[in-house]
mmCIF file of C-alpha atoms in Angstrom:
data_model
loop_
_atom_site.group_PDB
_atom_site.id
_atom_site.type_symbol
_atom_site.label_atom_id
_atom_site.label_comp_id
_atom_site.label_asym_id
_atom_site.label_seq_id
_atom_site.Cartn_x
_atom_site.Cartn_y
_atom_site.Cartn_z
ATOM 1 C CA MET A 1 -31.688 9.474 -5.413
ATOM 2 C CA THR A 2 -29.771 6.721 -7.655
ATOM 3 C CA THR A 3 -27.388 4.153 -6.460
ATOM 4 C CA LEU A 4 -24.408 6.261 -8.610
ATOM 5 C CA GLU A 5 -25.508 9.926 -7.205
ATOM 6 C CA SER A 6 -25.839 8.353 -3.824
ATOM 7 C CA SER A 7 -22.218 7.124 -4.055
ATOM 8 C CA LYS A 8 -20.888 9.966 -5.889
ATOM 9 C CA LYS A 9 -22.254 12.812 -2.671
ATOM 10 C CA ASP A 10 -19.943 10.253 -0.584
ATOM 11 C CA VAL A 11 -17.257 10.604 -2.161
ATOM 12 C CA ASN A 12 -17.184 14.070 -2.550
ATOM 13 C CA SER A 13 -18.369 14.321 1.016
ATOM 14 C CA THR A 14 -14.961 12.040 1.453
ATOM 15 C CA ARG A 15 -12.745 14.271 -0.710
ATOM 16 C CA ARG A 16 -13.876 17.600 1.206
ATOM 17 C CA GLN A 17 -12.984 15.730 4.647
ATOM 18 C CA PHE A 18 -9.976 14.841 3.129
ATOM 19 C CA VAL A 19 -8.600 18.456 2.449
ATOM 20 C CA GLY A 20 -9.833 19.498 6.103
ATOM 21 C CA ALA A 21 -7.506 16.074 7.005
ATOM 22 C CA VAL A 22 -4.670 17.811 5.345
ATOM 23 C CA ALA A 23 -5.135 20.918 6.371
ATOM 24 C CA GLY A 24 -5.681 19.825 9.754
ATOM 25 C CA ALA A 25 -2.516 17.478 9.967
ATOM 26 C CA ALA A 26 -0.328 20.698 9.097
ATOM 27 C CA THR A 27 -1.603 22.545 11.719
ATOM 28 C CA VAL A 28 -1.442 19.585 14.344
ATOM 29 C CA ALA A 29 2.470 19.328 13.154
ATOM 30 C CA ALA A 30 3.182 23.062 13.768
ATOM 31 C CA THR A 31 1.569 22.630 17.388
ATOM 32 C CA ALA A 32 2.529 19.310 18.199
ATOM 33 C CA GLY A 33 5.089 20.590 20.693
ATOM 34 C CA ALA A 34 2.197 22.660 22.369
ATOM 35 C CA GLY A 35 1.283 20.874 26.005
ATOM 36 C CA THR A 36 3.920 18.495 26.319
ATOM 37 C CA SER A 37 6.158 17.587 28.947
ATOM 38 C CA ALA A 38 9.731 19.442 28.974
ATOM 39 C CA ALA A 39 11.052 15.959 27.417
ATOM 40 C CA GLY A 40 9.417 16.595 24.628
ATOM 41 C CA ALA A 41 6.724 13.432 25.887
ATOM 42 C CA ALA A 42 2.918 13.980 24.971
ATOM 43 C CA THR A 43 0.531 13.793 27.456
ATOM 44 C CA ASP A 44 -1.361 10.542 29.041
ATOM 45 C CA ASP A 45 -4.614 12.323 27.416
ATOM 46 C CA GLN A 46 -3.101 13.694 24.471
ATOM 47 C CA ARG A 47 -1.515 10.466 23.548
ATOM 48 C CA LYS A 48 -5.281 8.885 23.653
ATOM 49 C CA LEU A 49 -5.865 11.210 20.766
ATOM 50 C CA GLY A 50 -3.759 8.457 18.195
ATOM 51 C CA GLY A 51 -1.903 10.182 15.468
ATOM 52 C CA ILE A 52 0.487 12.928 16.125
ATOM 53 C CA HIS A 53 0.069 12.671 19.705
ATOM 54 C CA ALA A 54 0.526 8.796 20.203
ATOM 55 C CA ILE A 55 3.990 9.317 18.602
ATOM 56 C CA PRO A 56 6.898 8.302 21.243
ATOM 57 C CA PRO A 57 10.311 10.013 21.819
ATOM 58 C CA LEU A 58 12.781 7.750 20.178
ATOM 59 C CA ALA A 59 13.664 4.671 22.473
ATOM 60 C CA PRO A 60 17.341 4.887 23.738
ATOM 61 C CA GLN A 61 18.621 2.437 21.329
ATOM 62 C CA TRP A 62 17.579 4.503 18.318
ATOM 63 C CA GLN A 63 18.948 7.723 19.649
ATOM 64 C CA SER A 64 22.721 6.855 18.969
ATOM 65 C CA LEU A 65 21.369 5.928 15.387
ATOM 66 C CA ASP A 66 21.969 8.600 12.554
ATOM 67 C CA LEU A 67 18.692 8.325 11.292
ATOM 68 C CA ALA A 68 19.426 11.002 8.432
ATOM 69 C CA LYS A 69 22.083 8.978 7.214
ATOM 70 C CA ILE A 70 19.846 5.519 7.586
ATOM 71 C CA VAL A 71 16.905 7.558 5.528
ATOM 72 C CA LYS A 72 19.139 8.116 3.031
ATOM 73 C CA TYR A 73 20.614 4.408 2.028
ATOM 74 C CA PRO A 74 18.678 2.193 -0.999
ATOM 75 C CA ALA A 75 15.533 2.571 0.538
ATOM 76 C CA ALA A 76 11.604 1.253 -0.181
ATOM 77 C CA PHE A 77 8.153 2.852 0.635
ATOM 78 C CA LEU A 78 5.616 0.159 1.402
ATOM 79 C CA SER A 79 2.016 1.380 1.877
ATOM 80 C CA ILE A 80 -0.265 -0.915 3.223
ATOM 81 C CA SER A 81 -4.086 -1.208 3.403
ATOM 82 C CA GLN A 82 -4.846 2.026 2.191
ATOM 83 C CA ASN A 83 -7.736 0.943 0.340
ATOM 84 C CA LYS A 84 -11.377 2.170 -0.336
ATOM 85 C CA SER A 85 -12.600 -0.417 2.096
ATOM 86 C CA LEU A 86 -11.331 2.059 4.916
ATOM 87 C CA TYR A 87 -11.316 5.107 3.509
ATOM 88 C CA LEU A 88 -14.636 5.740 1.889
ATOM 89 C CA PRO A 89 -18.177 5.693 3.578
ATOM 90 C CA THR A 90 -19.226 2.762 1.489
ATOM 91 C CA GLY A 91 -16.005 0.586 2.512
ATOM 92 C CA ALA A 92 -16.803 -2.589 4.018
ATOM 93 C CA GLN A 93 -14.253 -1.063 6.589
ATOM 94 C CA ALA A 94 -16.161 2.396 6.754
ATOM 95 C CA GLY A 95 -16.821 2.093 10.599
ATOM 96 C CA GLU A 96 -13.442 3.131 11.527
ATOM 97 C CA LYS A 97 -14.172 6.547 9.986
ATOM 98 C CA GLN A 98 -10.380 6.943 8.712
ATOM 99 C CA TRP A 99 -11.195 9.682 6.313
ATOM 100 C CA GLU A 100 -11.640 11.821 9.645
ATOM 101 C CA ARG A 101 -8.191 10.812 11.077
ATOM 102 C CA GLY A 102 -4.880 11.844 9.923
ATOM 103 C CA SER A 103 -3.475 8.991 8.214
ATOM 104 C CA LEU A 104 -3.886 9.520 4.424
ATOM 105 C CA ALA A 105 -2.701 13.359 4.543
ATOM 106 C CA ALA A 106 0.350 12.484 6.041
ATOM 107 C CA THR A 107 1.157 9.384 3.727
ATOM 108 C CA VAL A 108 0.861 11.598 0.751
ATOM 109 C CA ASN A 109 3.402 14.012 2.074
ATOM 110 C CA VAL A 110 5.488 11.032 2.889
ATOM 111 C CA VAL A 111 5.061 9.380 -0.727
ATOM 112 C CA LYS A 112 5.660 12.970 -2.186
ATOM 113 C CA ALA A 113 8.871 13.347 -0.680
ATOM 114 C CA ALA A 114 10.178 10.184 -0.955
ATOM 115 C CA ARG A 115 9.487 10.284 -4.747
ATOM 116 C CA LYS A 116 12.354 13.520 -4.401
ATOM 117 C CA ALA A 117 14.420 11.697 -3.157
ATOM 118 C CA GLU A 118 16.642 9.752 -5.527
ATOM 119 C CA ASN A 119 17.674 6.936 -2.994
ATOM 120 C CA PHE A 120 13.870 5.641 -3.326
ATOM 121 C CA LYS A 121 14.522 2.710 -5.077
ATOM 122 C CA SER A 122 11.220 1.108 -4.670
ATOM 123 C CA PHE A 123 7.279 1.729 -4.030
ATOM 124 C CA SER A 124 5.080 -0.933 -3.289
ATOM 125 C CA TRP A 125 0.967 -0.159 -3.206
ATOM 126 C CA ILE A 126 0.196 -3.126 -0.668
ATOM 127 C CA GLY A 127 -4.119 -4.120 -0.127
ATOM 128 C CA TYR A 128 -5.338 -6.116 2.215
ATOM 129 C CA GLU A 129 -8.280 -7.876 1.047
ATOM 130 C CA VAL A 130 -11.406 -8.326 3.800
ATOM 131 C CA PHE A 131 -13.094 -10.644 1.253
ATOM 132 C CA ARG A 132 -10.787 -14.253 1.052
ATOM 133 C CA GLU A 133 -12.774 -16.453 -0.298
ATOM 134 C CA ASN A 134 -10.023 -17.710 -3.087
ATOM 135 C CA TYR A 135 -6.889 -17.456 -0.022
ATOM 136 C CA PRO A 136 -5.206 -20.315 1.284
ATOM 137 C CA LYS A 137 -6.648 -21.160 4.659
ATOM 138 C CA SER A 138 -5.876 -22.672 8.177
ATOM 139 C CA GLU A 139 -8.977 -23.877 10.147
ATOM 140 C CA PHE A 140 -7.789 -20.392 12.082
ATOM 141 C CA ASP A 141 -7.904 -18.399 8.905
ATOM 142 C CA GLN A 142 -11.110 -19.482 7.648
ATOM 143 C CA ALA A 143 -12.691 -18.916 11.126
ATOM 144 C CA GLN A 144 -11.234 -15.072 10.921
ATOM 145 C CA TYR A 145 -11.429 -14.458 7.149
ATOM 146 C CA GLU A 146 -15.559 -15.624 7.709
ATOM 147 C CA SER A 147 -15.965 -13.093 10.639
ATOM 148 C CA TRP A 148 -14.418 -10.741 8.336
ATOM 149 C CA ALA A 149 -17.213 -10.290 6.018
ATOM 150 C CA LYS A 150 -19.889 -11.356 7.738
ATOM 151 C CA GLY A 151 -23.616 -8.920 7.206
ATOM 152 C CA LYS A 152 -21.578 -8.381 3.610
ATOM 153 C CA GLU A 153 -22.154 -11.673 1.820
ATOM 154 C CA ASN A 154 -24.595 -10.422 -0.411
ATOM 155 C CA TRP A 155 -22.011 -7.974 -1.687
ATOM 156 C CA THR A 156 -21.708 -8.153 -6.044
ATOM 157 C CA ALA A 157 -18.027 -9.215 -7.317
ATOM 158 C CA GLU A 158 -17.665 -5.006 -8.435
ATOM 159 C CA GLN A 159 -18.294 -4.081 -5.393
ATOM 160 C CA ARG A 160 -15.742 -6.330 -3.206
ATOM 161 C CA LYS A 161 -13.165 -5.411 -5.946
ATOM 162 C CA GLN A 162 -13.637 -1.709 -5.574
ATOM 163 C CA ASP A 163 -13.073 -2.337 -1.802
ATOM 164 C CA ASN A 164 -9.774 -3.562 -2.353
ATOM 165 C CA ASP A 165 -8.937 -0.496 -4.622
ATOM 166 C CA LEU A 166 -6.083 2.000 -4.015
ATOM 167 C CA VAL A 167 -7.966 5.099 -2.714
ATOM 168 C CA ASP A 168 -7.883 7.726 -4.942
ATOM 169 C CA GLU A 169 -5.464 10.389 -3.368
ATOM 170 C CA LEU A 170 -2.888 7.595 -3.039
ATOM 171 C CA GLU A 171 -3.571 6.294 -6.763
ATOM 172 C CA ALA A 172 -3.044 9.343 -8.329
ATOM 173 C CA LEU A 173 0.637 8.958 -6.860
ATOM 174 C CA VAL A 174 1.237 5.584 -7.966
ATOM 175 C CA GLU A 175 3.617 5.245 -11.234
ATOM 176 C CA PRO A 176 5.279 2.860 -14.278
ATOM 177 C CA GLY A 177 7.390 0.009 -12.060
ATOM 178 C CA ASP A 178 5.758 0.241 -8.779
ATOM 179 C CA LEU A 179 5.043 -2.820 -7.277
ATOM 180 C CA ARG A 180 1.199 -3.772 -6.232
ATOM 181 C CA PHE A 181 -0.275 -6.751 -4.537
ATOM 182 C CA ASN A 182 -2.206 -8.037 -1.637
ATOM 183 C CA GLU A 183 -1.312 -9.702 1.226
ATOM 184 C CA LEU A 184 -1.883 -13.240 1.585
ATOM 185 C CA ALA A 185 -0.620 -14.188 4.881
ATOM 186 C CA LEU A 186 -2.390 -12.881 7.877
ATOM 187 C CA GLN A 187 -0.236 -9.468 8.741
ATOM 188 C CA THR A 188 3.031 -9.665 6.568
ATOM 189 C CA ALA A 189 3.855 -9.202 2.833
ATOM 190 C CA PHE A 190 7.226 -10.680 3.250
ATOM 191 C CA THR A 191 5.389 -14.375 2.826
ATOM 192 C CA GLY A 192 4.278 -15.150 -0.411
ATOM 193 C CA THR A 193 4.405 -12.292 -2.543
ATOM 194 C CA HIS A 194 7.193 -10.902 -4.853
ATOM 195 C CA LEU A 195 8.029 -8.372 -2.109
ATOM 196 C CA PRO A 196 11.772 -10.248 -1.190
ATOM 197 C CA LEU A 197 12.730 -10.364 -4.501
ATOM 198 C CA GLU A 198 11.884 -6.557 -5.524
ATOM 199 C CA LEU A 199 13.748 -6.108 -2.230
ATOM 200 C CA ALA A 200 16.876 -8.191 -2.652
ATOM 201 C CA ARG A 201 17.155 -7.103 -6.447
ATOM 202 C CA LYS A 202 17.242 -3.275 -6.270
ATOM 203 C CA ASN A 203 19.995 -3.813 -2.839
ATOM 204 C CA ILE A 204 17.358 -2.171 -0.235
ATOM 205 C CA LYS A 205 18.611 -1.430 3.042
ATOM 206 C CA THR A 206 15.821 0.903 4.776
ATOM 207 C CA ILE A 207 11.910 0.487 4.142
ATOM 208 C CA ILE A 208 9.344 2.865 5.174
ATOM 209 C CA LEU A 209 6.324 1.760 6.315
ATOM 210 C CA CYS A 210 2.959 3.604 6.288
ATOM 211 C CA GLY A 211 -0.723 2.311 6.470
ATOM 212 C CA ILE A 212 -3.219 0.392 8.626
ATOM 213 C CA HIS A 213 -3.664 -1.240 10.631
ATOM 214 C CA LEU A 214 -0.624 0.201 12.851
ATOM 215 C CA ASP A 215 -1.046 -2.851 15.740
ATOM 216 C CA TRP A 216 -1.578 -5.716 12.946
ATOM 217 C CA CYS A 217 -0.561 -5.288 9.220
ATOM 218 C CA ILE A 218 2.410 -2.495 10.223
ATOM 219 C CA GLU A 219 3.966 -4.211 13.762
ATOM 220 C CA GLY A 220 3.846 -7.636 11.486
ATOM 221 C CA ASN A 221 5.724 -5.967 8.425
ATOM 222 C CA ALA A 222 8.226 -4.323 10.922
ATOM 223 C CA ARG A 223 8.647 -7.672 12.712
ATOM 224 C CA ALA A 224 9.011 -9.357 9.290
ATOM 225 C CA ALA A 225 11.966 -6.540 7.950
ATOM 226 C CA ARG A 226 13.587 -7.029 11.420
ATOM 227 C CA ASP A 227 13.611 -10.082 10.772
ATOM 228 C CA ASN A 228 15.055 -10.306 7.479
ATOM 229 C CA GLY A 229 17.693 -7.811 7.762
ATOM 230 C CA TYR A 230 16.046 -4.694 7.157
ATOM 231 C CA LEU A 231 16.477 -1.291 8.677
ATOM 232 C CA PRO A 232 12.032 -0.621 9.050
ATOM 233 C CA ILE A 233 11.036 2.820 9.906
ATOM 234 C CA VAL A 234 7.512 3.613 11.031
ATOM 235 C CA ILE A 235 5.678 6.842 10.234
ATOM 236 C CA GLY A 236 3.624 6.943 13.287
ATOM 237 C CA ASP A 237 0.887 9.277 11.874
ATOM 238 C CA ALA A 238 0.342 7.634 8.448
ATOM 239 C CA THR A 239 -0.559 5.117 10.357
ATOM 240 C CA ALA A 240 -3.711 3.920 12.101
ATOM 241 C CA ALA A 241 -5.325 1.461 14.237
ATOM 242 C CA GLN A 242 -8.646 0.168 14.751
ATOM 243 C CA LYS A 243 -9.260 3.030 17.227
ATOM 244 C CA PRO A 244 -7.081 5.615 18.359
ATOM 245 C CA GLU A 245 -6.885 5.100 21.342
ATOM 246 C CA GLN A 246 -4.825 1.474 20.886
ATOM 247 C CA GLU A 247 -2.406 3.726 18.585
ATOM 248 C CA ALA A 248 -0.124 4.798 21.468
ATOM 249 C CA ASP A 249 0.580 1.578 22.796
ATOM 250 C CA ALA A 250 0.979 -0.090 19.571
ATOM 251 C CA MET A 251 3.415 2.850 18.901
ATOM 252 C CA ASP A 252 5.260 2.211 22.207
ATOM 253 C CA ARG A 253 5.808 -1.660 21.801
ATOM 254 C CA ILE A 254 7.318 -0.715 17.823
ATOM 255 C CA ASN A 255 9.524 1.605 19.548
ATOM 256 C CA ASN A 256 11.076 0.027 22.187
ATOM 257 C CA PHE A 257 11.268 -3.100 20.480
ATOM 258 C CA PHE A 258 11.014 -3.426 16.579
ATOM 259 C CA ALA A 259 11.782 0.380 14.986
ATOM 260 C CA PRO A 260 11.898 3.727 15.097
ATOM 261 C CA VAL A 261 8.415 5.503 15.013
ATOM 262 C CA ILE A 262 8.348 9.137 14.055
ATOM 263 C CA SER A 263 6.506 11.422 12.598
ATOM 264 C CA SER A 264 6.469 12.541 8.841
ATOM 265 C CA GLU A 265 7.197 15.774 9.120
ATOM 266 C CA THR A 266 10.632 14.145 11.134
ATOM 267 C CA PHE A 267 10.902 11.881 7.964
ATOM 268 C CA ILE A 268 10.945 14.766 5.662
ATOM 269 C CA ASN A 269 13.549 16.655 7.968
ATOM 270 C CA LEU A 270 15.473 13.814 7.842
ATOM 271 C CA LEU A 271 15.701 13.946 4.132
ATOM 272 C CA ASN A 272 17.073 16.925 3.869
ATOM 273 C CA GLU A 273 19.499 16.838 6.581
ATOM 274 C CA PRO A 274 22.993 16.293 5.940
ATOM 275 C CA ALA A 275 24.396 12.692 7.700
ATOM 276 C CA LYS A 276 26.233 13.334 10.739
ATOM 277 C CA THR A 277 28.845 10.446 9.505
#
């Protein structure tokens, strides 16, 4: 079998898994309440599964908010690190098997809903390169970036470029005028990129965050968004950590201190609900 044939086989396998994930995400969303406590919180065993199961109840401070109103403010959608590196069996980060999990299917649902909402003024597709030879680096960066590429030093320039390409399911949803760039800092898109100017020029107030990794770039960007005066909302099942069992703690931390964490289904419902005030 040629390399091209093998690649096509891997991609076709991934597509089948993605279709299954979409159906699975719908089933999980429909049954997410099963087995939970009276307060609506998942059990500890469920939370270890990650994804939709790891989303905590809204922290007390967020419960007073009119989220149906907030998601209708001038808004931006951010997809972070949803590249072929993570979603293809041939990717540099394929060991995580993100294509077997639900973040991609949930993100597709979020993007489609946001496209229909007239208040979404900005869509950004933000890459996160594993191969960072030409990035500005401190000594810490140098050591960390080299560790990411360890064992892949012989990858061709074409392989490295493809690794950072947006996964096809999301590439199909990109439209003219969307912002596309790579993060240049360790865990935020707000440093050294066009994003701050984009958000300021379009008078954005609310930022919807999807992508990978939940406990790194998603949390980092939620913190940065808050520090820059925005209202970030993390779509829990449209994000993922390296391991599913790491997601509950990350969602708790984000939800308790930095931003509401909600499901893709809740986000879509909020867009369709009238504001309370």
